[in-house]
Coordinates of C-alpha atoms and ligand atoms in Angstrom, one line a residue:
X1 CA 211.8 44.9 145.6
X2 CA 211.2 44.9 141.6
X3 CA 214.2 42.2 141.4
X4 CA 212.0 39.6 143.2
X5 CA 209.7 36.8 141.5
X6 CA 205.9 38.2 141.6
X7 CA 203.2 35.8 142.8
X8 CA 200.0 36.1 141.8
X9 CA 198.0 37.3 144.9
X10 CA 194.7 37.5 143.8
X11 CA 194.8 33.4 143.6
X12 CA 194.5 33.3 147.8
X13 CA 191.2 35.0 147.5
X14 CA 189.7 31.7 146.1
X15 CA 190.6 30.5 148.8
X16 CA 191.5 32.0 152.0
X17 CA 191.2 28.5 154.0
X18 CA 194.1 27.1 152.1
X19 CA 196.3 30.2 152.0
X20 CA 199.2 28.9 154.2
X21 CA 199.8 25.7 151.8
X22 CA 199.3 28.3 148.9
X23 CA 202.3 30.4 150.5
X24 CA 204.2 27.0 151.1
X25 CA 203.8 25.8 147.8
X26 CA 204.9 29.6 146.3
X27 CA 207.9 29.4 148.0
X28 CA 208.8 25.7 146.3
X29 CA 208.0 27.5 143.3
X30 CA 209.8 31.3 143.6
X31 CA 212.4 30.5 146.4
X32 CA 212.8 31.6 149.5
X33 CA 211.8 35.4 149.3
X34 CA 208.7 36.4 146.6
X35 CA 206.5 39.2 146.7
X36 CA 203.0 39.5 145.8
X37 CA 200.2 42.1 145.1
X38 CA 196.7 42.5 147.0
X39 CA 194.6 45.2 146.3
X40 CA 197.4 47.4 145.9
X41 CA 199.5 46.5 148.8
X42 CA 202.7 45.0 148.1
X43 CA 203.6 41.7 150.6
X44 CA 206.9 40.0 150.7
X45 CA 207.2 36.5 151.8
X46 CA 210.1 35.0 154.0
X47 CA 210.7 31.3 153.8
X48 CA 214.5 30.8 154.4
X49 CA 214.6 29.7 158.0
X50 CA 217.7 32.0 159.3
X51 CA 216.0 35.5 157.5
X52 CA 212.9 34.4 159.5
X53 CA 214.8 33.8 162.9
X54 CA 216.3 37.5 162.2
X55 CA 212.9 39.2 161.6
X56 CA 211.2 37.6 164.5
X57 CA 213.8 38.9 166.6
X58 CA 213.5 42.1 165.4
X59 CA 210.2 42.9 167.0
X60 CA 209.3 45.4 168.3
X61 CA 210.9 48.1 167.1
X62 CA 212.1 46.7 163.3
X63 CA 208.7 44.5 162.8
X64 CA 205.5 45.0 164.2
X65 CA 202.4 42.8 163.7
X66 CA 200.1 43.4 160.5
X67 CA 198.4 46.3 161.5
X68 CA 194.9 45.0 160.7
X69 CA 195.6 42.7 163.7
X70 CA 195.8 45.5 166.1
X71 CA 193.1 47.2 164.7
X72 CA 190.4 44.5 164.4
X73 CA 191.1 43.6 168.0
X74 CA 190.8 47.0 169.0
X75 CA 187.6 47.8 168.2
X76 CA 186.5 44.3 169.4
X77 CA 188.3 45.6 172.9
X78 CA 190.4 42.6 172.9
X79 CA 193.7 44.5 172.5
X80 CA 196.1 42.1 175.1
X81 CA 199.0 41.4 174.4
X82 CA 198.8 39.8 171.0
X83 CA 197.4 42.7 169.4
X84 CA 199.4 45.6 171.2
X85 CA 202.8 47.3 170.1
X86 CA 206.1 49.2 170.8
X87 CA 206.4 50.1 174.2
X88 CA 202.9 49.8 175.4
X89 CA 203.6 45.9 174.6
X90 CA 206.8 45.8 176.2
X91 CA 204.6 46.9 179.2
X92 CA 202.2 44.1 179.1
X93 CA 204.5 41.6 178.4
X94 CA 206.6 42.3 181.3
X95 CA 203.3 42.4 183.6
X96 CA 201.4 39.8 181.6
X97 CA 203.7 37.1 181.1
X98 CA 204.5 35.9 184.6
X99 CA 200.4 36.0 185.5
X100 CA 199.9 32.7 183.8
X101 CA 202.8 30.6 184.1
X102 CA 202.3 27.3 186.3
X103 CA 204.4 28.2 189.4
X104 CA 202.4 31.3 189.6
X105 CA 198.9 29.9 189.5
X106 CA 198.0 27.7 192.2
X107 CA 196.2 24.5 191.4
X108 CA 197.5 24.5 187.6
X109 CA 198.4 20.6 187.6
X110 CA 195.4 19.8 189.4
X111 CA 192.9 21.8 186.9
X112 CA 194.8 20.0 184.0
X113 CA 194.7 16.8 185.6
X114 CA 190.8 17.1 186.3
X115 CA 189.8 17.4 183.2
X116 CA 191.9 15.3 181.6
X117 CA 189.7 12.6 183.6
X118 CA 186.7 14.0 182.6
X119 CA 187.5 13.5 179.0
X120 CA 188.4 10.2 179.4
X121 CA 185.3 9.5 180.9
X122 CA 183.4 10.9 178.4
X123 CA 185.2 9.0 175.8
X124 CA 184.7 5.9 177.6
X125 CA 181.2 6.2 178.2
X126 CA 180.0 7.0 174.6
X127 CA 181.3 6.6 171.0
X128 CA 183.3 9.4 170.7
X129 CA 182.1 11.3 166.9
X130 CA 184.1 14.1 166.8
X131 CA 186.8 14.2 168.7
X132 CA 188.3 17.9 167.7
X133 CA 184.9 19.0 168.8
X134 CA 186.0 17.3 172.3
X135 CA 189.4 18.8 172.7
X136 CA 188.0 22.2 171.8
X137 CA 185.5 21.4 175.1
X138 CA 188.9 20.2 177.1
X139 CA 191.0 23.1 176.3
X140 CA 187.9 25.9 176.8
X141 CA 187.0 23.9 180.1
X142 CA 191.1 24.1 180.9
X143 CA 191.2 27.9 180.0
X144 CA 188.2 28.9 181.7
X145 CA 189.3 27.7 184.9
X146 CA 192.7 29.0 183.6
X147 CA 191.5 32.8 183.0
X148 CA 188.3 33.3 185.3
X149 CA 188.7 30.3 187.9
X150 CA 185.3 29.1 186.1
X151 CA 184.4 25.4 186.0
X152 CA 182.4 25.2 182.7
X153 CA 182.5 21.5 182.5
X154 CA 181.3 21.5 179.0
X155 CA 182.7 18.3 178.9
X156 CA 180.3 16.6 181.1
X157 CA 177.3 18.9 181.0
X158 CA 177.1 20.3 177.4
X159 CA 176.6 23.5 176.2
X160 CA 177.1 26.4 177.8
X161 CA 176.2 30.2 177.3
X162 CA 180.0 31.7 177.9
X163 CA 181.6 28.9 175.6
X164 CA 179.3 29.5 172.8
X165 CA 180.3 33.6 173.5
X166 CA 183.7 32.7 172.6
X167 CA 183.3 30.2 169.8
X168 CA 182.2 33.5 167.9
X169 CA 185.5 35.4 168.6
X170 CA 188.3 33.1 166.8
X171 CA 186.7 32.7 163.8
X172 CA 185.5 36.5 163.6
X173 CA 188.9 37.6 164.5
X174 CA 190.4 35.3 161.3
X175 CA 187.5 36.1 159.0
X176 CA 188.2 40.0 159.8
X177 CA 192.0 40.1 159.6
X178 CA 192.5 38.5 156.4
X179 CA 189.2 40.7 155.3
X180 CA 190.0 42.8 151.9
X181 CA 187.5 45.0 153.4
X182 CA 186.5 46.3 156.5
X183 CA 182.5 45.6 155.5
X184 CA 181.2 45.8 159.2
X185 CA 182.4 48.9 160.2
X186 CA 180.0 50.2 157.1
X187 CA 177.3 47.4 157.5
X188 CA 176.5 44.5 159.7
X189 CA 175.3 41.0 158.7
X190 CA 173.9 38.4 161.0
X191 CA 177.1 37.2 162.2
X192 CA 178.4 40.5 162.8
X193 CA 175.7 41.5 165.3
X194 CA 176.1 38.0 167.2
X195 CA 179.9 38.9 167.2
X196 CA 178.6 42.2 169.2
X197 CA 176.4 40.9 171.4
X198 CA 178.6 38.0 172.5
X199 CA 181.7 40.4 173.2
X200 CA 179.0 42.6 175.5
X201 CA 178.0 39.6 177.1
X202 CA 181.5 38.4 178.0
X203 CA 181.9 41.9 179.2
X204 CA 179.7 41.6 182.0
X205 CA 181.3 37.7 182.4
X206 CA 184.5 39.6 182.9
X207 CA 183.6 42.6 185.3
X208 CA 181.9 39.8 187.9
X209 CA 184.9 37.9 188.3
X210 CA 187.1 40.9 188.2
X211 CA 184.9 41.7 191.4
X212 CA 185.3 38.6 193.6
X213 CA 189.2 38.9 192.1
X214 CA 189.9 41.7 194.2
X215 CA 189.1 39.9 197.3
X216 CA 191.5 36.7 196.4
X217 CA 194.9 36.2 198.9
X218 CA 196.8 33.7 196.6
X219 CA 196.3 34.0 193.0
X220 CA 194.1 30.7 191.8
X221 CA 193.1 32.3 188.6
X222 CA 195.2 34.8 185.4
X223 CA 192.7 37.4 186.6
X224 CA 193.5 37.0 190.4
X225 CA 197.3 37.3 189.4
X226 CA 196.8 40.4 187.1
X227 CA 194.8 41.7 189.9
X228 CA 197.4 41.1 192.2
X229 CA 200.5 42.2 190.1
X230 CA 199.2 45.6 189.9
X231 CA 199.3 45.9 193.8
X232 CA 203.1 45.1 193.6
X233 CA 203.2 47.5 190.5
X234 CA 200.9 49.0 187.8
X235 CA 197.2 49.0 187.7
X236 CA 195.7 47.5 184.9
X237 CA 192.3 49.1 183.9
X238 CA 189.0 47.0 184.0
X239 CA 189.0 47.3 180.2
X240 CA 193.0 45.7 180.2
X241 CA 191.7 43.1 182.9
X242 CA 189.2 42.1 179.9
X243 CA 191.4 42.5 177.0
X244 CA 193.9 40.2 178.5
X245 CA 191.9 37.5 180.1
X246 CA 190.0 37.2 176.8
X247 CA 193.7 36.9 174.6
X248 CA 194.2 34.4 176.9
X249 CA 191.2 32.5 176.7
X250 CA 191.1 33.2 172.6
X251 CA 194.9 32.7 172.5
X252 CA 195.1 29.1 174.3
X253 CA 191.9 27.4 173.1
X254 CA 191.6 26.6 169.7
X255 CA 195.5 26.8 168.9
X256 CA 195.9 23.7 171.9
X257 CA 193.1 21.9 170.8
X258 CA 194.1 21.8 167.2
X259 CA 197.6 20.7 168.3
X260 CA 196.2 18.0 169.9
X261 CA 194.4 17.2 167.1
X262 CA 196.8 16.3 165.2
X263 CA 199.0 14.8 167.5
X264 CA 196.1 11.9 168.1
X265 CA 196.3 12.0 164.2
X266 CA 199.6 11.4 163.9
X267 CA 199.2 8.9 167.2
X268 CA 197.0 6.7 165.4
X269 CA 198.5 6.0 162.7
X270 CA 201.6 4.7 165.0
X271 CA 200.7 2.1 167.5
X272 CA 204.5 1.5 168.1
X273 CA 205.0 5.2 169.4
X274 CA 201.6 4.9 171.5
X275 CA 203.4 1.8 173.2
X276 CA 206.7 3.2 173.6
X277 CA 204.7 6.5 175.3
X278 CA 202.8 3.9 177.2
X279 CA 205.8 2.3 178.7
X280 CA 207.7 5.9 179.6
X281 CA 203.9 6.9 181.0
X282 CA 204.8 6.2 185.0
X283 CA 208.5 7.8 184.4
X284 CA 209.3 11.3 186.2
X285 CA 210.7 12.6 182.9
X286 CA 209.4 11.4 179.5
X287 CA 211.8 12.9 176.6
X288 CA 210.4 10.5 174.3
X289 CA 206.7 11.8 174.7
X290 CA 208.3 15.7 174.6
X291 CA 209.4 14.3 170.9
X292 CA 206.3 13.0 169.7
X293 CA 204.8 16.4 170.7
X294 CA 207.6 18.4 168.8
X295 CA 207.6 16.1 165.5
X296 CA 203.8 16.2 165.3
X297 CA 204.4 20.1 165.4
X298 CA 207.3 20.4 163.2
X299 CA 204.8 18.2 160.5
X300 CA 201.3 20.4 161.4
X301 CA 202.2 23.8 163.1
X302 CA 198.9 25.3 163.5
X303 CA 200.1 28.6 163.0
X304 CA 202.9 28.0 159.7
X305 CA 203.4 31.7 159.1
X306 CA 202.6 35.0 161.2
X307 CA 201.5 38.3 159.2
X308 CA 204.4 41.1 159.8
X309 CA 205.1 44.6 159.1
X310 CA 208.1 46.5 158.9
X311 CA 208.4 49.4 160.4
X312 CA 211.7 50.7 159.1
X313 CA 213.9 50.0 156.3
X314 CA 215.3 46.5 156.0
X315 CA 217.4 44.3 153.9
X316 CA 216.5 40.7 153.3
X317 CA 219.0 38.9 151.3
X318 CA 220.0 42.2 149.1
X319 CA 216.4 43.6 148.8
X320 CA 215.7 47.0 150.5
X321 CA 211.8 46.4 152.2
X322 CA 210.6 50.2 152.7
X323 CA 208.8 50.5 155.6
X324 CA 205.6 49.5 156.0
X325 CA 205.8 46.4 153.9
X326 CA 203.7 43.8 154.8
X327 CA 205.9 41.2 155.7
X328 CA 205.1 37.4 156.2
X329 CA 207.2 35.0 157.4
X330 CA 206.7 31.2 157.0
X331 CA 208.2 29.3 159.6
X332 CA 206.5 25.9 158.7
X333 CA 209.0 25.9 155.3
X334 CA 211.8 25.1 157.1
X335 CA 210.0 22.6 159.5
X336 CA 209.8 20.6 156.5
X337 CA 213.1 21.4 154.6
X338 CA 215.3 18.6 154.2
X339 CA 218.3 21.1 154.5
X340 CA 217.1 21.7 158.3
X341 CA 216.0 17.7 158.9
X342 CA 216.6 14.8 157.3
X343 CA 213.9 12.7 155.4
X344 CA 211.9 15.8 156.6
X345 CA 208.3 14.5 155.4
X346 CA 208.2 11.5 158.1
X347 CA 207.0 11.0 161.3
X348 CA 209.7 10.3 163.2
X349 CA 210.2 11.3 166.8
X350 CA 213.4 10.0 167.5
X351 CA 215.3 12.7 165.3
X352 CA 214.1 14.8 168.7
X353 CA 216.2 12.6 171.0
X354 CA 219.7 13.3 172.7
X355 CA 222.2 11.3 170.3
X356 CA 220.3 11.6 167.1
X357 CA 223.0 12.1 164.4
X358 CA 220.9 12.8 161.2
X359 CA 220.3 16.3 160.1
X360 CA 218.3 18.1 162.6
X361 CA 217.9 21.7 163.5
X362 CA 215.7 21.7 165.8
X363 CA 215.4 26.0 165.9
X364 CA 214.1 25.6 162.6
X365 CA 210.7 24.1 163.8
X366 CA 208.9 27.1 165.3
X367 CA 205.6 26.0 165.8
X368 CA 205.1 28.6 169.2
X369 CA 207.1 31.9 166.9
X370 CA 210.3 33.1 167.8
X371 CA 212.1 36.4 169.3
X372 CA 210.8 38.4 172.0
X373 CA 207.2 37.6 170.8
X374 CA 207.2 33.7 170.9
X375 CA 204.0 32.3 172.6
X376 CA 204.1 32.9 176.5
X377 CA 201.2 30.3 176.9
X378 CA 204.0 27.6 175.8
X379 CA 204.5 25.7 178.8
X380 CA 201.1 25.9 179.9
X381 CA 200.0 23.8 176.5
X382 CA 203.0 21.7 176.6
X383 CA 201.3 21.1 180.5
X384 CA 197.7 19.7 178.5
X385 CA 198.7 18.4 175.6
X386 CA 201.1 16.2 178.0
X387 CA 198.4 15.0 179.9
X388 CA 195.9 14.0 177.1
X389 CA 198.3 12.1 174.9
X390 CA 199.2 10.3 178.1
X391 CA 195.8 9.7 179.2
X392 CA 195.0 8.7 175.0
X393 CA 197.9 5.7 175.0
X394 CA 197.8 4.1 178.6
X395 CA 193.7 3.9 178.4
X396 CA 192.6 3.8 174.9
X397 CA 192.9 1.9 172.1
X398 CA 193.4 4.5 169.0
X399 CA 193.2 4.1 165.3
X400 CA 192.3 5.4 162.0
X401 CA 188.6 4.2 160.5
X402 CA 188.4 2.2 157.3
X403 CA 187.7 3.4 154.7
X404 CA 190.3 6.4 155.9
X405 CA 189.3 10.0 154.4
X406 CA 192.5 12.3 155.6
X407 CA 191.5 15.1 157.7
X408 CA 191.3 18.4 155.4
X409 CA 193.8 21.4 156.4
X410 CA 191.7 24.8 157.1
X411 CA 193.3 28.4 158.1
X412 CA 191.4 30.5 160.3
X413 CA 193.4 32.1 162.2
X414 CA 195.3 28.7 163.1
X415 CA 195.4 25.5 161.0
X416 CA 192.6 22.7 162.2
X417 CA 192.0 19.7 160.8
X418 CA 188.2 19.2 159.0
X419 CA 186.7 15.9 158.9
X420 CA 189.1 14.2 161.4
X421 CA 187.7 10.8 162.2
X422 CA 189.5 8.7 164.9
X423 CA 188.0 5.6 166.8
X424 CA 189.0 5.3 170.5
X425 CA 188.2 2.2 172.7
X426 CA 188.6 2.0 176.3
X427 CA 191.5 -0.2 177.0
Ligands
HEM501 C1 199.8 24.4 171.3 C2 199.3 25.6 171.6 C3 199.8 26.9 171.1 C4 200.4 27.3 170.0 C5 200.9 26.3 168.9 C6 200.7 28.7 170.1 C7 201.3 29.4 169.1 C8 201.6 30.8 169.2 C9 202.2 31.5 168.2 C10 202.8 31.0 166.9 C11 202.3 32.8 168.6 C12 202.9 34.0 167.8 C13 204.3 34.1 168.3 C14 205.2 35.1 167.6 O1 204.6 36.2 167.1 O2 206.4 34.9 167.4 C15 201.6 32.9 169.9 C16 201.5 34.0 170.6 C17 200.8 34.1 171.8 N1 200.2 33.0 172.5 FE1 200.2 31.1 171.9 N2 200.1 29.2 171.2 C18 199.6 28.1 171.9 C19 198.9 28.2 173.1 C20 198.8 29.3 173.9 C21 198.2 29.3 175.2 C22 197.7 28.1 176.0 C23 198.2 30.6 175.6 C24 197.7 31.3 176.9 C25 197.7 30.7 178.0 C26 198.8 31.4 174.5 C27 198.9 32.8 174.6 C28 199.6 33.5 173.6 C29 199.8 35.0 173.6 C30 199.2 35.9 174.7 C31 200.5 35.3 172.5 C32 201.0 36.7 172.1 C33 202.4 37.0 172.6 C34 202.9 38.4 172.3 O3 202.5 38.9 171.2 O4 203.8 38.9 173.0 N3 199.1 30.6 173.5 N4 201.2 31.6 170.2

């Protein structure tokens, strides 16, 4: 790896928020495969949108996930099936998967549909002020109902003690995988011993449900379905049944709501596209709302590269990466590389429709990963973030304030948008 241009690591720890348009901008600068140096470690960064398609696909016996991932979920006993590896995940994937797609859960369309209306309501009923803050109180509300077959309805009726639980696990889980140290397992702060207490608390959350579960006929809820998979097949412990409802719930809240996020971003700042999703809004099919989604992703992937490690020898582009390497690939670099789409900075949805005949390759926009580990909750976001940009252009009025501030990119473990201010007016 001594051939490749060195990056200065150290610079990301001034950081961390920023480090996936540090990585972005480090691969304009060094090219497409660079390698950097963090407290001893060697990491080699993957920009060139083919080598990245390979690696994904390797997983998961040539690639793995960076094993601080598995490890800091461990011993927060959320090991599901983001954090496990090998053949155990091969396991839960082939269990796991089919528990929460929207043919097998009952009800699914209905859930998203609800409180899509509640959200309206509460955005017609008082000035909305932050409206990430909202979508983070849809999409818990959704995967509540989703994972447990709770109704929080934090939408309508504030706070509540389980959604505050989990607002502690996504940042903790960020803030302790990209750690340099693993401070907590020596001493804990504050926040550490909240992190705690909230995890125990959900735990008791969890074992309730999985009690009334076991008496359930047709799966309403991802815990019924585990529940009722393992009849047909495999038991899953009560600590699985907690690890995987709580990857779910961790895995499909913050990463939808930021999505959405920036889709009503990007939404505002085109009242034509609102119109033209207005006008396809009673159709069966809507492609051109499917391309809004996808362009708005290609432009703000929350999650633009994924920590790797490699768990064998491997050659990218000439260079010999021993095993072990950490590995990250950056998927968002081609999203935005004009050799993959043309113009590739705009917002401009129709590149997505049938009979486009600029440069566009679509694999290269990756914004739910790739290979045998690509996001599993896919369709089921795809289902919400449907339903709110719908509900946003046929009954609101949408638009940027003036003066405008842009919304500030932060990591944590995906990318959300800081200081997003919108105005929405009932129609
Ligand atoms: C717009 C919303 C979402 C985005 C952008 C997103 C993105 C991602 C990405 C980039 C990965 C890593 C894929 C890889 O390693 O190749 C992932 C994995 C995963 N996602 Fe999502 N996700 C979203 C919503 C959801 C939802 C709603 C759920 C649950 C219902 C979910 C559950 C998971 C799980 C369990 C994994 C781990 C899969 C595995 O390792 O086999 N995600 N997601």
């Amino acid at each position: 790896m001594k051939n490749l241009p060195v990056a200065n690591g150290l610079r990301l720890l001034g950081n961390p928020s920023t480090i996936h348009q540090r990585l972005l901008e480090w691969s304009g600068r060094y090219g497409p495969l660079y390698r950097f140096n963090l407290f001893g470690r060697p990491f080699v960064v993957v920009s060139e949108t083919q080598a990245v398609q390979r690696i994904l696909r390797e997983r998961p016996d040539g690639f793995r996930r960076l094993s601080a991932i598995e490890s800091v979920l461990t011993e927060m006993g959320v090991d599901g099936l983001f954090a496990v590896e090998g053949e155990e995940w091969q396991r839960r994937r082939r269990l796991v998967t089919p528990a929460f797609t929207p043919n097998r859960l009952r009800g699914l369309d209905d859930t998203v549909d609800v409180i899509t209306d509640r959200l309206a309501r509460r955005w017609r009923k008082d000035p909305v002020e932050d409206v990430h803050a909202d979508l983070m109180r849809f999409t818990v509300d959704v995967m509540a109902r989703v994972a447990f077959g709770y109704d929080l309805n934090t939408l309508e009726g504030g706070g509540n003690a389980i959604e505050e639980r989990l607002q502690r696990l996504f940042p903790m889980i960020g803030k302790r995988v990209n750690a340099p140290v693993p401070y907590w397992r020596y001493v804990k702060l504050p926040a550490d011993r909240a992190l705690d207490r909230a995890l125990r608390e959900l735990r008791e959350d969890v074992d309730a449900v999985i009690a009334t579960a076991r008496t359930a006929e047709t799966p309403t809820n991802f815990v019924e379905a585990l529940i009722q998979q393992h009849e047909d097949s495999e038991a899953f412990t009560a600590a699985e049944l907690f690890a995987e409802s709580l990857t779910v719930l961790v895995a499909g809240q913050d990463t939808t709501a930021n999505t959405l996020a920036w889709l009503l971003y990007h939404l505002a700042q085109h009242p034509e596209v609102r119109e033209r999703i207005r006008a396809e809004s009673a159709e069966e099919k809507r492609p051109y709302l499917a391309a809004v989604i996808a362009e708005s992703m290609r432009l703000l992937p929350i999650s633009p590269f994924l920590f790797l490690e490699s768990l064998r020898p491997y050659v990218i582009d000439d260079t010999e990466v021993p095993a072990g390497t950490a590995v990250i690939v950056l998927p968002g670099h081609g999203a935005v590389d004009e050799a993959n789409f043309d113009d590739p900075e705009a917002f401009r949805p129709e590149r997505w429709l049938t009979g486009y005949t600029g440069t566009h390759n679509a694999k290269a926009s990756m914004p739910f990963g790739g290979g045998p580990r690509f996001c599993p909750g896919r369709s089921l976001a795809l289902l919400e973030i449907e339903a709110v940009a719908t509900m946003v252009c046929r009954d609101f009025e949408l638009s940027l304030p003036t003066p405008h501030v842009p919304p500030r990119e932060r990591f944590t473990f995906a990318v959300e948008p800081v200081g997003l201010r919108l105005l929405l007016t009932a129609r």
